[in-house]
Coordinates of C-alpha atoms in Angstrom, one line a residue:
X231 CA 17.2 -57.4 73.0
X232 CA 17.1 -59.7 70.3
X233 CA 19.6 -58.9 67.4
X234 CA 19.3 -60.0 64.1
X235 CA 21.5 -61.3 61.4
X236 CA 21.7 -58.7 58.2
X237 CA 24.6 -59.9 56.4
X238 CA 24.6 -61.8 53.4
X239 CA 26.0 -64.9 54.7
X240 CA 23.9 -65.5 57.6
X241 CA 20.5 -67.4 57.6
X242 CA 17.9 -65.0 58.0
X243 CA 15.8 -65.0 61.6
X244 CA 13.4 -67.9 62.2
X245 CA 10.2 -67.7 62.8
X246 CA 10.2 -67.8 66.8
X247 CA 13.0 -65.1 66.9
X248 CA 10.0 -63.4 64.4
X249 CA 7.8 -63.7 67.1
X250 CA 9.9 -61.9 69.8
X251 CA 10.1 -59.2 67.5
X252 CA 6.1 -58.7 67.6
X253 CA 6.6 -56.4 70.7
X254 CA 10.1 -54.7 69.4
X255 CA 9.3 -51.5 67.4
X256 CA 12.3 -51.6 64.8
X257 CA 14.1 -48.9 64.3
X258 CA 13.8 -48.3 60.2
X259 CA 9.3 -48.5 60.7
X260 CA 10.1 -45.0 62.3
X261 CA 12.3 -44.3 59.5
X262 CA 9.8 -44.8 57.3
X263 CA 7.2 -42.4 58.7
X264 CA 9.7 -39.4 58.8
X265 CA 10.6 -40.1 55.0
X266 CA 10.0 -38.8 51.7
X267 CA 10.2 -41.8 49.6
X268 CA 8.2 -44.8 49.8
X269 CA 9.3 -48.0 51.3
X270 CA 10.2 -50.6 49.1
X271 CA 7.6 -53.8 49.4
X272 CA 8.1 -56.6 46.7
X273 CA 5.0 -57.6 45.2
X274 CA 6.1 -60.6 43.0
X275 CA 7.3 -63.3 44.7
X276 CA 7.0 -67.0 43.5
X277 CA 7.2 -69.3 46.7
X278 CA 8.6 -73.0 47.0
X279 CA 4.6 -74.1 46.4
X280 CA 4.9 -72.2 42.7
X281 CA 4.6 -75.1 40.2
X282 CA 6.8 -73.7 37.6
X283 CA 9.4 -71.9 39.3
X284 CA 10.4 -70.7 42.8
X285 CA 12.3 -72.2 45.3
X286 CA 12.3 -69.5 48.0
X287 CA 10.9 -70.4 51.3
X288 CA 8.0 -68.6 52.8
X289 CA 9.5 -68.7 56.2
X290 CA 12.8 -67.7 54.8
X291 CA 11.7 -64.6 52.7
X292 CA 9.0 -63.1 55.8
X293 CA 12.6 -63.3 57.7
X294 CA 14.2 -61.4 55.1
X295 CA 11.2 -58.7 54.9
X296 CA 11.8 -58.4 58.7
X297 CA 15.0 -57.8 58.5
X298 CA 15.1 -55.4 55.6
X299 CA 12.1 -53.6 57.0
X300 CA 9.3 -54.3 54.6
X301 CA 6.1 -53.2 55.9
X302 CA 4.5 -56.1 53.4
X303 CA 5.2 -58.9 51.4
X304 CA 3.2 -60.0 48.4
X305 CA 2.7 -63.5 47.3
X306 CA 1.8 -64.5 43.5
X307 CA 2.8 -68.1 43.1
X308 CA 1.5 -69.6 39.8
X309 CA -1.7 -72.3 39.0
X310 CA -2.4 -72.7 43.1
X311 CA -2.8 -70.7 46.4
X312 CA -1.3 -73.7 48.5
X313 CA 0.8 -71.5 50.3
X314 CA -1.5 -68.6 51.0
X315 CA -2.6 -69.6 54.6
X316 CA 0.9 -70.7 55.9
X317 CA 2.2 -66.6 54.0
X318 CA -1.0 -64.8 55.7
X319 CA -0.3 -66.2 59.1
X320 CA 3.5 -66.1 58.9
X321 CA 3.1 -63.2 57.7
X322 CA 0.7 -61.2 60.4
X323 CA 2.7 -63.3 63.5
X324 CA 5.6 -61.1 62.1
X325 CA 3.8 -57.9 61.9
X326 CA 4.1 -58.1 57.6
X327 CA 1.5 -56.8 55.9
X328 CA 0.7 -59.7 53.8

């Protein structure tokens, strides 16, 4: 079984380990269906292809959803959608809801 990083000091998973997780059911999705609350998805996120601001890497924060167990990820970079086809497919080959 394929274990992941989840402390702060590691690098978060790359996107081949993200892969081998396609066909691993994680333990906090069945979490989610048994609870009362919501879980938490960010919907503002400003990638390294933001203009203004944002430095965060796309590969690097759908490893980080993974790992926290976001169901999706939103991406709102500012003045372009250059990143928008390297998030969706990122995205789906990790099982994110993009």
């Amino acid at each position: 079984m394929l274990k992941l990083p989840l402390h702060r000091r590691s690098r978060p998973p790359t996107v081949v380990q993200l892969r081998a997780l396609n066909s691993v059911r994680l333990p906090c999705m069945s979490a989610f269906a048994s609870s009362d609350s919501p879980p938490f998805v960010h919907l503002r996120l400003h990638s390294e292809y933001s203009i203004v601001d944002g430095i965060v890497r796309l590969d690097d924060a759908i490893a980080r959803a993974v790992a926290d167990c976001m169901p999706a990820l939103a991406l709102t970079d500012l003045a372009n959608l250059f990143g928008m086809v390297k998030f969706y497919r990122a995205a789906r080959s990790a099982g994110i809801k993009p």
